[in-house]
Coordinates of C-alpha atoms and ligand atoms in Angstrom, one line a residue:
M12 CA -18.2 -25.0 3.9
N13 CA -18.1 -21.4 2.7
L14 CA -15.0 -20.2 0.7
Y15 CA -14.0 -16.5 0.7
L16 CA -11.5 -15.3 -1.9
G17 CA -9.2 -12.3 -1.2
L18 CA -7.2 -10.8 -4.0
D19 CA -4.4 -8.3 -3.7
S20 CA -3.1 -6.3 -6.7
S21 CA 0.1 -4.7 -5.5
T22 CA 2.8 -2.8 -7.2
Q23 CA 4.8 -5.9 -8.3
S24 CA 2.4 -8.8 -8.0
L25 CA -1.1 -10.2 -7.8
S26 CA -1.9 -12.6 -4.9
A27 CA -4.9 -14.7 -3.9
I28 CA -5.9 -16.3 -0.6
V29 CA -8.9 -18.5 -0.1
L30 CA -10.3 -18.8 3.4
A31 CA -12.5 -21.8 4.3
V32 CA -15.1 -21.3 7.0
D33 CA -16.6 -24.4 8.6
G34 CA -19.0 -23.5 11.4
D35 CA -17.0 -21.1 13.6
R36 CA -13.6 -22.3 12.4
A37 CA -11.7 -20.4 9.6
H38 CA -8.5 -21.4 7.9
V39 CA -6.5 -20.6 4.8
V40 CA -6.8 -23.3 2.2
F41 CA -5.1 -21.7 -0.9
E42 CA -2.4 -19.1 -1.4
S43 CA -0.8 -18.1 -4.7
S44 CA 1.1 -15.2 -6.1
L45 CA 2.3 -14.1 -9.5
Q46 CA 4.9 -11.4 -10.4
F47 CA 3.6 -9.1 -13.2
D48 CA 7.0 -8.9 -14.9
D49 CA 7.4 -12.7 -15.1
A50 CA 3.8 -13.7 -15.7
L51 CA 2.9 -11.0 -18.3
P52 CA 6.2 -10.0 -19.9
R53 CA 4.4 -8.6 -23.0
Y54 CA 3.5 -5.5 -20.9
G55 CA 7.2 -4.6 -20.5
T56 CA 7.1 -3.6 -16.8
R57 CA 10.0 -3.6 -14.4
H58 CA 8.9 -4.3 -10.8
G59 CA 5.4 -3.7 -12.1
V60 CA 6.1 -0.2 -13.4
L61 CA 6.8 0.9 -17.0
P62 CA 10.3 2.2 -17.5
S63 CA 10.6 6.0 -17.7
D64 CA 13.5 8.3 -18.2
D65 CA 11.9 10.8 -15.9
L66 CA 12.4 9.5 -12.4
S67 CA 9.4 11.4 -11.1
V68 CA 7.0 9.6 -13.4
A69 CA 5.6 6.1 -12.5
V70 CA 2.9 4.6 -14.6
S71 CA 1.7 1.0 -15.1
P72 CA -0.5 -0.7 -17.8
P73 CA -4.0 -1.2 -16.3
L74 CA -4.7 -4.0 -18.8
M75 CA -1.8 -6.0 -17.2
W76 CA -3.7 -5.9 -13.9
A77 CA -6.8 -7.2 -15.7
D78 CA -4.9 -10.0 -17.4
A79 CA -3.3 -10.9 -14.1
L80 CA -6.7 -11.3 -12.6
D81 CA -7.6 -13.7 -15.4
V82 CA -4.4 -15.8 -14.9
M83 CA -5.1 -16.0 -11.1
L84 CA -8.8 -16.9 -11.4
G85 CA -7.7 -19.6 -13.9
R86 CA -5.2 -20.9 -11.2
I87 CA -8.0 -21.0 -8.6
A88 CA -10.3 -22.8 -11.0
A89 CA -7.6 -25.4 -11.5
S90 CA -6.7 -25.7 -7.8
G91 CA -8.9 -28.7 -7.0
L92 CA -10.8 -26.7 -4.4
D93 CA -14.5 -27.4 -4.3
L94 CA -15.5 -24.0 -5.6
R95 CA -19.2 -24.7 -5.2
G96 CA -18.7 -23.1 -1.8
L97 CA -17.2 -19.9 -3.2
T98 CA -19.4 -17.3 -1.5
A99 CA -17.8 -13.9 -1.7
I100 CA -14.8 -12.2 -3.3
A101 CA -13.1 -9.0 -2.0
G102 CA -10.0 -7.3 -3.0
S103 CA -7.1 -5.1 -2.1
A104 CA -5.0 -2.9 -4.4
Q105 CA -2.1 -0.5 -4.3
Q106 CA -3.5 2.8 -3.3
H107 CA -3.8 6.1 -5.2
G108 CA -3.4 4.8 -8.8
S109 CA -6.1 5.7 -11.3
V110 CA -7.6 4.1 -14.4
Y111 CA -9.3 6.2 -17.0
L112 CA -12.2 4.7 -18.9
N113 CA -14.4 6.1 -21.7
A114 CA -18.2 5.8 -22.1
G115 CA -17.8 2.5 -24.0
A116 CA -16.6 0.7 -20.9
R117 CA -20.1 0.2 -19.5
S118 CA -21.3 -2.1 -22.3
V119 CA -17.9 -3.8 -22.7
L120 CA -17.7 -4.6 -19.0
A121 CA -21.2 -6.1 -19.1
R122 CA -20.7 -8.2 -22.3
M123 CA -17.2 -9.5 -22.4
D124 CA -16.5 -12.6 -24.5
P125 CA -15.5 -15.6 -22.3
A126 CA -13.4 -17.0 -25.1
R127 CA -11.0 -14.1 -24.9
A128 CA -8.7 -12.7 -22.3
P129 CA -9.9 -9.4 -20.6
G130 CA -7.0 -7.2 -21.6
E131 CA -7.5 -7.3 -25.4
Q132 CA -11.2 -6.6 -25.0
L133 CA -10.7 -3.6 -22.8
T134 CA -8.2 -1.8 -24.9
G135 CA -10.8 0.3 -26.6
C136 CA -12.3 1.3 -23.3
L137 CA -9.3 3.3 -22.0
S138 CA -9.2 7.0 -22.4
R139 CA -5.6 6.9 -21.1
P140 CA -3.5 3.9 -21.9
V141 CA -1.5 4.0 -18.6
A142 CA -2.4 4.4 -14.9
P143 CA -0.3 6.7 -12.8
I144 CA 0.6 4.9 -9.5
W145 CA 1.7 5.7 -6.0
M146 CA 5.4 6.0 -6.9
D147 CA 4.7 9.0 -9.2
S148 CA 5.9 12.3 -7.8
S149 CA 5.5 14.5 -10.8
T150 CA 2.5 16.6 -9.6
S151 CA 4.0 19.2 -7.2
V152 CA 2.5 22.0 -9.1
E153 CA -0.9 20.5 -9.1
C154 CA -0.6 19.8 -5.3
D155 CA 0.1 23.5 -4.8
E156 CA -2.8 24.5 -7.0
L157 CA -5.2 22.2 -5.2
A158 CA -4.1 23.3 -1.7
A159 CA -4.3 27.0 -2.7
A160 CA -7.8 26.5 -4.1
V161 CA -9.2 25.0 -0.8
G162 CA -7.6 27.4 1.6
G163 CA -4.2 25.8 2.1
D164 CA -2.7 22.5 3.1
D165 CA -4.0 22.6 6.7
A166 CA -7.5 23.1 5.5
L167 CA -7.1 20.2 3.0
A168 CA -5.7 18.0 5.7
A169 CA -8.4 18.9 8.2
R170 CA -11.1 17.9 5.7
T171 CA -9.5 15.0 3.8
G172 CA -7.0 13.5 6.3
S173 CA -3.9 14.5 4.3
R174 CA -2.3 17.6 2.9
A175 CA -1.8 17.5 -0.9
F176 CA 0.6 14.6 -1.9
E177 CA 2.0 14.1 -5.3
R178 CA 0.8 10.5 -5.6
F179 CA -2.7 11.1 -4.4
T180 CA -5.3 10.7 -7.1
G181 CA -6.7 14.3 -7.1
P182 CA -3.4 16.0 -8.1
Q183 CA -2.8 13.2 -10.6
I184 CA -6.2 13.8 -12.2
R185 CA -5.5 17.5 -12.4
K186 CA -2.2 16.9 -14.2
F187 CA -3.9 14.7 -16.8
F188 CA -6.6 17.3 -17.3
K189 CA -4.1 20.0 -17.9
R190 CA -1.8 18.0 -20.1
E191 CA -4.4 16.0 -22.1
P192 CA -7.6 18.0 -22.0
D193 CA -9.2 16.1 -24.9
A194 CA -8.4 12.7 -23.4
Y195 CA -9.7 14.0 -20.1
A196 CA -13.0 15.1 -21.7
A197 CA -13.3 11.6 -23.3
T198 CA -13.1 10.1 -19.8
D199 CA -16.4 8.9 -18.5
R200 CA -15.2 7.1 -15.3
I201 CA -12.0 7.5 -13.3
H202 CA -11.5 4.4 -11.2
L203 CA -8.9 3.7 -8.4
V204 CA -7.0 0.5 -9.1
S205 CA -9.3 -1.2 -6.5
S206 CA -12.6 -0.1 -8.0
F207 CA -11.4 -0.8 -11.6
L208 CA -10.7 -4.5 -10.6
A209 CA -13.9 -4.8 -8.7
S210 CA -15.8 -3.4 -11.8
L211 CA -14.1 -6.0 -13.9
L212 CA -15.2 -8.8 -11.6
A213 CA -18.8 -7.5 -11.3
G214 CA -19.2 -6.6 -15.0
R215 CA -20.3 -3.1 -14.1
H216 CA -18.9 0.1 -12.6
A217 CA -18.2 -0.5 -8.9
S218 CA -18.0 2.0 -6.1
T219 CA -14.9 2.7 -4.1
D220 CA -14.8 2.6 -0.3
P221 CA -13.7 5.2 2.3
G222 CA -10.3 3.5 2.7
D223 CA -9.3 4.2 -0.9
G224 CA -11.4 7.3 -1.3
S225 CA -9.3 8.9 1.4
G226 CA -6.2 8.4 -0.7
T227 CA -7.4 10.9 -3.3
N228 CA -7.2 14.3 -1.5
L229 CA -10.9 14.6 -2.6
M230 CA -12.9 12.9 0.1
D231 CA -14.5 14.5 3.1
L232 CA -13.3 12.1 5.8
S233 CA -16.1 12.9 8.3
T234 CA -18.9 12.1 5.8
A235 CA -17.1 9.7 3.5
T236 CA -18.4 11.6 0.5
W237 CA -16.6 13.5 -2.2
W238 CA -15.8 17.0 -1.1
P239 CA -17.2 19.3 -3.8
E240 CA -14.7 22.1 -3.1
A241 CA -11.7 19.9 -3.8
V242 CA -13.4 18.0 -6.6
D243 CA -14.3 21.3 -8.4
A244 CA -10.8 22.7 -7.9
T245 CA -9.2 19.6 -9.5
A246 CA -10.8 19.4 -12.9
P247 CA -14.1 20.3 -14.7
S248 CA -17.0 17.9 -14.4
L249 CA -14.9 15.6 -12.2
G250 CA -17.8 14.9 -9.8
S251 CA -19.6 12.9 -12.5
K252 CA -16.5 10.9 -13.4
L253 CA -15.7 9.6 -9.9
P254 CA -17.2 6.4 -8.6
P255 CA -19.6 6.6 -5.7
I256 CA -18.2 5.9 -2.3
A257 CA -19.9 3.0 -0.6
R258 CA -19.5 1.5 2.9
P259 CA -16.6 -0.9 3.0
W260 CA -18.8 -4.0 3.4
S261 CA -21.1 -3.1 0.5
L262 CA -21.6 -5.5 -2.4
A263 CA -20.5 -4.3 -5.9
G264 CA -22.6 -7.1 -7.4
T265 CA -22.1 -10.7 -8.3
L266 CA -19.3 -12.3 -10.3
S267 CA -20.2 -11.5 -13.9
P268 CA -21.2 -14.2 -16.5
Y269 CA -17.8 -13.6 -18.2
W270 CA -15.9 -15.1 -15.3
Q271 CA -18.5 -17.7 -14.5
V272 CA -18.2 -19.1 -18.1
R273 CA -14.5 -18.5 -18.6
H274 CA -13.4 -20.3 -15.4
G275 CA -16.5 -22.3 -14.3
L276 CA -16.9 -20.2 -11.2
R277 CA -20.3 -19.6 -9.5
A278 CA -22.0 -16.2 -9.1
A279 CA -20.3 -15.3 -5.8
N280 CA -20.8 -11.9 -4.2
V281 CA -18.3 -9.3 -5.2
V282 CA -17.5 -7.0 -2.3
V283 CA -16.2 -3.4 -2.9
W284 CA -12.4 -3.5 -3.0
S285 CA -10.2 -1.3 -0.8
G286 CA -6.6 -0.1 -0.6
D287 CA -3.8 -2.4 0.4
N288 CA -3.1 -0.5 3.6
P289 CA -6.7 -0.6 4.9
C290 CA -6.9 -4.3 4.0
S291 CA -3.6 -4.9 5.8
L292 CA -5.1 -3.3 8.9
I293 CA -7.5 -6.2 9.1
G294 CA -5.0 -8.8 7.9
T295 CA -2.6 -7.8 10.7
G296 CA -5.4 -8.0 13.3
L297 CA -5.4 -4.3 14.2
V298 CA -9.1 -4.1 14.9
R299 CA -8.7 -2.2 18.1
E300 CA -6.8 0.9 19.0
G301 CA -3.3 0.7 20.6
L302 CA -1.6 -1.8 18.2
A303 CA 0.4 -0.8 15.2
A304 CA 1.8 -2.7 12.2
I305 CA 4.7 -2.1 9.9
S306 CA 4.5 -3.4 6.3
L307 CA 7.8 -4.0 4.6
G308 CA 6.6 -4.3 1.0
T309 CA 7.6 -2.3 -2.1
S310 CA 6.8 0.7 0.1
D311 CA 7.3 0.6 3.8
T312 CA 4.3 1.7 5.8
I313 CA 3.5 2.1 9.5
F314 CA -0.1 2.2 10.5
G315 CA -2.7 1.7 13.3
L316 CA -6.4 1.9 13.8
M317 CA -7.9 5.3 15.1
R318 CA -11.3 5.6 16.6
E319 CA -11.4 9.3 15.9
P320 CA -9.4 11.0 13.2
R321 CA -6.3 12.8 14.6
I322 CA -4.7 14.8 11.7
D323 CA -1.0 15.0 11.4
R324 CA 0.1 18.6 12.1
T325 CA 3.6 17.8 10.8
G326 CA 2.2 17.1 7.3
T327 CA 3.9 13.7 6.6
G328 CA 1.1 11.3 7.7
H329 CA -2.4 10.4 6.5
V330 CA -5.7 9.5 8.1
F331 CA -7.6 7.0 5.9
G332 CA -11.0 5.3 6.4
A333 CA -10.7 1.9 7.9
P334 CA -12.6 -1.2 6.7
T335 CA -14.3 -1.3 10.2
G336 CA -15.9 2.0 9.6
A337 CA -13.4 3.8 11.9
F338 CA -10.1 5.4 10.8
M339 CA -6.5 4.6 10.4
G340 CA -3.3 6.6 10.7
L341 CA -0.5 5.8 8.2
T342 CA 2.9 7.1 7.2
C343 CA 4.3 5.8 3.9
F344 CA 8.0 5.6 2.8
S345 CA 8.7 5.0 -0.9
N346 CA 12.3 3.8 -0.3
G347 CA 11.3 0.4 1.2
S348 CA 12.2 -2.9 -0.3
L349 CA 13.5 -1.4 -3.4
A350 CA 16.1 0.6 -1.4
R351 CA 17.1 -2.5 0.6
E352 CA 17.4 -4.4 -2.8
R353 CA 19.6 -1.6 -4.2
V354 CA 22.0 -1.8 -1.3
R355 CA 22.0 -5.6 -1.5
D356 CA 22.8 -5.4 -5.2
M357 CA 25.4 -2.7 -4.8
F358 CA 27.5 -5.2 -2.9
A359 CA 26.5 -8.3 -4.9
L360 CA 24.8 -9.9 -1.9
D361 CA 21.8 -12.2 -1.6
W362 CA 19.3 -11.9 1.3
I363 CA 21.3 -14.4 3.3
G364 CA 24.4 -12.3 2.8
F365 CA 22.4 -9.2 3.6
S366 CA 21.2 -10.7 6.9
R367 CA 24.7 -11.9 7.8
A368 CA 26.1 -8.4 7.2
L369 CA 23.4 -6.9 9.4
A370 CA 24.0 -9.4 12.2
A371 CA 27.8 -8.9 12.0
S372 CA 27.8 -5.1 12.2
P373 CA 27.5 -3.1 15.4
P374 CA 24.0 -1.7 16.4
G375 CA 24.3 2.1 15.9
N376 CA 26.8 1.5 13.1
D377 CA 29.5 3.4 15.0
G378 CA 27.6 6.6 14.3
R379 CA 27.6 6.1 10.5
I380 CA 24.4 7.2 8.9
L381 CA 23.0 6.6 5.4
L382 CA 20.0 8.4 3.9
P383 CA 18.8 5.9 1.3
W384 CA 16.7 8.0 -1.0
F385 CA 17.3 5.9 -4.2
V386 CA 13.9 7.0 -5.6
P387 CA 12.0 10.3 -4.7
E388 CA 11.0 9.9 -1.1
I389 CA 7.5 10.5 0.3
T390 CA 8.5 10.8 3.9
P391 CA 10.2 13.2 4.3
A392 CA 9.4 14.8 1.0
V393 CA 12.5 14.4 -1.3
A394 CA 11.9 15.3 -4.9
A395 CA 15.4 14.8 -6.2
P396 CA 16.6 11.3 -5.3
G397 CA 20.1 10.6 -4.0
I398 CA 21.8 8.8 -1.2
H399 CA 23.6 10.7 1.5
R400 CA 26.4 9.2 3.5
F401 CA 27.6 10.6 6.9
R402 CA 30.9 9.2 8.0
L403 CA 30.3 6.2 5.8
A404 CA 33.0 4.9 3.4
D405 CA 31.3 4.0 0.1
D406 CA 32.9 0.6 -0.2
D407 CA 31.9 -0.6 3.3
A408 CA 29.2 -3.3 2.6
A409 CA 28.2 -4.1 6.1
A410 CA 27.9 -0.5 7.2
H411 CA 25.7 0.2 4.1
V412 CA 23.4 -2.8 5.0
R413 CA 23.1 -1.7 8.6
G414 CA 22.9 2.0 7.4
V415 CA 19.9 1.4 5.2
V416 CA 17.9 -0.7 7.7
E417 CA 18.7 1.7 10.7
A418 CA 17.8 4.8 8.7
Q419 CA 14.5 3.2 7.6
M420 CA 13.6 2.2 11.1
L421 CA 14.7 5.5 12.6
S422 CA 12.8 7.4 10.0
M423 CA 9.6 5.4 10.6
A424 CA 9.9 5.9 14.4
L425 CA 10.5 9.7 13.9
H426 CA 7.8 10.3 11.4
S427 CA 5.1 8.2 13.1
Q428 CA 5.2 10.1 16.4
W429 CA 2.2 12.2 15.2
M430 CA 0.0 9.1 15.6
H431 CA 0.5 9.1 19.4
V432 CA 0.2 5.4 19.5
E433 CA 1.6 3.7 22.6
L434 CA 3.7 1.0 21.0
D435 CA 4.5 -2.1 23.0
T436 CA 3.8 -4.5 20.2
L437 CA 4.3 -4.2 16.5
H438 CA 3.0 -6.7 13.9
A439 CA 5.3 -7.0 11.0
T440 CA 4.1 -7.9 7.5
G441 CA 5.1 -7.7 3.8
G442 CA 7.7 -9.5 1.9
A443 CA 10.7 -8.4 4.0
S444 CA 9.0 -9.4 7.3
V445 CA 10.5 -12.8 6.9
N446 CA 13.9 -11.3 7.7
R447 CA 14.4 -11.6 11.4
E448 CA 17.7 -9.5 11.4
I449 CA 15.7 -6.6 10.0
L450 CA 13.0 -7.1 12.5
Q451 CA 15.5 -7.1 15.4
V452 CA 16.6 -3.6 14.4
M453 CA 12.9 -2.7 14.3
A454 CA 12.3 -4.0 17.8
D455 CA 15.4 -2.2 19.2
V456 CA 14.6 1.2 17.5
F457 CA 10.9 1.2 18.6
G458 CA 11.5 -0.4 22.0
A459 CA 8.6 -2.7 21.1
E460 CA 8.1 -6.5 20.8
V461 CA 7.8 -7.4 17.1
R462 CA 5.6 -10.3 16.0
Q463 CA 5.8 -12.1 12.6
L464 CA 2.4 -13.3 11.4
A465 CA 1.7 -16.8 10.1
V466 CA 0.2 -15.3 6.9
K467 CA 2.8 -12.9 5.4
N468 CA 0.5 -11.2 2.8
S469 CA -1.7 -9.3 5.2
A470 CA -3.3 -7.2 2.5
C471 CA -4.5 -10.3 0.7
L472 CA -5.6 -12.0 3.9
G473 CA -7.4 -8.8 5.0
A474 CA -9.3 -8.9 1.7
A475 CA -10.4 -12.5 2.3
L476 CA -11.5 -11.5 5.8
R477 CA -13.4 -8.5 4.4
A478 CA -15.2 -10.9 2.0
R479 CA -16.4 -12.9 5.0
H480 CA -17.4 -9.9 7.0
A481 CA -19.4 -8.4 4.1
H482 CA -21.1 -11.7 3.3
A483 CA -22.2 -12.0 6.9
A484 CA -23.5 -8.4 7.0
A485 CA -25.4 -9.0 3.7
E486 CA -27.1 -12.0 5.2
G487 CA -28.2 -9.9 8.2
R488 CA -26.0 -11.7 10.8
P489 CA -23.0 -9.3 11.2
L490 CA -19.9 -10.6 12.8
E491 CA -17.6 -8.8 15.2
W492 CA -14.1 -8.0 13.7
E493 CA -12.4 -9.6 16.7
A494 CA -14.1 -12.9 15.9
I495 CA -13.2 -12.6 12.2
V496 CA -9.5 -12.2 12.8
R497 CA -9.1 -14.5 15.8
D498 CA -8.4 -17.9 14.1
V499 CA -6.4 -16.6 11.1
V500 CA -4.3 -13.6 12.2
V501 CA -2.0 -15.5 14.5
P502 CA 1.6 -14.6 15.4
L503 CA 4.4 -17.1 14.8
P504 CA 6.4 -18.3 17.8
G505 CA 9.6 -16.4 18.4
T506 CA 8.5 -12.8 19.2
L507 CA 11.5 -10.5 18.8
R508 CA 12.2 -8.6 22.0
P509 CA 13.8 -5.2 22.2
D510 CA 17.1 -4.8 24.1
R511 CA 16.9 -2.0 26.6
H512 CA 20.4 -0.6 26.1
R513 CA 20.2 -0.7 22.4
H514 CA 16.8 1.1 22.5
A515 CA 18.4 3.9 24.7
M516 CA 21.2 4.2 22.2
Y517 CA 18.7 4.4 19.3
R518 CA 16.8 7.2 21.1
D519 CA 20.0 9.2 21.0
L520 CA 20.8 8.2 17.5
M521 CA 17.4 9.4 16.3
R522 CA 18.4 13.0 17.1
A523 CA 21.6 12.5 15.0
Y524 CA 19.5 10.9 12.3
A525 CA 17.0 13.8 12.4
A526 CA 19.9 16.3 12.1
C527 CA 21.3 14.5 9.1
E528 CA 17.9 14.5 7.5
A529 CA 17.5 18.2 8.1
E530 CA 20.9 18.9 6.5
A531 CA 20.2 16.7 3.5
L532 CA 16.9 18.5 3.0
G533 CA 18.7 21.9 3.2
R534 CA 16.9 22.9 6.3
A535 CA 19.7 23.1 8.8
A536 CA 23.4 22.1 9.1
A537 CA 24.0 18.9 11.0
P538 CA 26.0 19.4 14.3
S539 CA 29.7 19.5 13.8
E540 CA 30.4 16.0 15.2
L541 CA 28.3 14.6 12.3
R542 CA 29.8 16.9 9.7
I543 CA 32.4 14.4 8.6
K544 CA 30.3 13.7 5.5
N545 CA 31.4 11.9 2.4
Ligands
LIG20 P1 4.4 -5.7 -2.6 O1 3.2 -6.4 -2.0 O2 4.5 -4.3 -2.3 O3 4.5 -6.0 -4.1 P2 5.8 -7.6 -1.0 O4 5.2 -7.3 0.3 O5 5.4 -8.9 -1.7 O6 5.7 -6.4 -2.0 O7 7.4 -7.6 -0.8 C1 8.2 -8.0 -1.8 C2 9.6 -7.6 -1.4 O8 10.1 -8.4 -0.3 C3 10.6 -7.9 -2.5 O9 10.7 -6.9 -3.4 C4 11.9 -8.1 -1.7 O10 12.7 -7.0 -1.7 C5 11.5 -8.4 -0.2 N1 12.0 -9.6 0.4 C6 11.7 -10.9 0.1 N2 12.5 -11.7 0.8 C7 13.3 -11.0 1.6 C8 14.3 -11.2 2.6 N3 14.6 -12.4 3.0 N4 14.8 -10.2 3.3 C9 14.5 -8.9 2.9 N5 13.6 -8.6 2.0 C10 13.0 -9.6 1.3
LIG21 C1 0.2 4.4 0.8 C2 1.0 4.1 -0.4 C3 1.5 2.7 -0.7 C4 0.7 2.0 -1.7 C5 1.3 0.8 -2.3 O1 -0.2 5.7 0.9 O2 1.2 5.0 -1.2 O3 1.6 2.0 0.5 O4 -0.6 1.8 -1.2 O5 1.5 -0.2 -1.5

């Protein structure tokens, strides 16, 4: 029996899934998760992020991710699984974040001491102690500079799949170079979160893949190579500091002696890691065009496979590389679970109370609309956070609960139209996808059936499936993606179905929602019937 390990280093947690493959049959035999704040409190994060007075800044300690990997591999070693079958390991990580290493990292990675945890050994390898992550929105100036240097946002989007976005790695690198030129000069390798963790497992610098490379504003989507014009416009000598981009099923090496000795693991193949959204594409079974998934994690994302890249002319979406070698369209919303939690906590509810309030309030919220931008929003671009209430009394708990969920679903439906995906079925994933009341609003707004999946952490499952795919390819007997996802990406019984009348109502409400959004963004006044704003 072969075992395939998938790891997922997300914003708030690290998860692991082990997939056992016996003949043609595959099933999940191990699942575990740890929250960074609880498991590694010495790093002082909240929800996985270091506290900051400046709301536009979001950074995390990369050594915390390294130590979390150690804790998780220790758990797997102690799980009782027969790990002699451990064949390949692949990973998924939050996208866009970057880790800055000096020239000393090469030898430290290759010769770590198995008696000691990784974090303390890597301290001297960092040329920047923190890693900016996807929640950072502090690089508007650098976005403008990068776009201007390559002929504007449309040119950048046509070449890389996205206009300049604050959280994307290129603008983040440029900000670091401008603010800390000496530390930038001392940087030998800039990894994505994914390629940093793959390097740690393999004991040498790993490549990135087109899925995560396309989240940098620096990769030519058509060739999956760094685009020199954007790289040169970002920072000097950047070309030599970036990892190579390898095909998504490439091997980064084998598990290094450090992990073999420290946790008694065998020299399994280490597959290049990818971003959580590309991995989720596989873990939700979207290996053909026409299906879409919504992930309700820390961020909310809506995505689907694309055979050919269709760029978003409205400028809110992205085209990334997909683990299959094709492409994926994606729109990301930063006010996802954290915004739902903020509303839950404002009214001292738990999730059961939240769901009850949702079920007890009228669909359409009697025309009351809430724009829940508790943190700077990615889609639509909102730099100064704030919540906006239209006809909504600020002490009405149920209307706030419904307001946050309806606004999120309406916003997702509105801002994913550019993908032109015919939606009759949506696969729901991420932590909040256990909540059927939220999923019913999703079904009604999109007018689509919504399926919950047996394995909730689709990014982690996708990583395990990628490990299997890459191992088969390396052995010269490639497997079809359809066959890889068949046994394990299975919907739970109890598909949520849309109600025709409610869907029609939401189509009208979407126009009102769009008008409120335009007003809150200072683009146009909302129509007078919506102007009763408080
Ligand atoms: P990430 O992978 O981005 O760290 P997850 O996909 O694990 O996040 O989702 C975690 C989130 O799921 C929590 O922050 C929480 O807000 C949300 N969540 C968990 N249970 C429920 C529930 N019953 N209803 C709504 N949201 C929930
Ligand atoms: C996608 C994005 C987030 C992160 C964290 O563009 O910024 O979804 O990948 O999950």
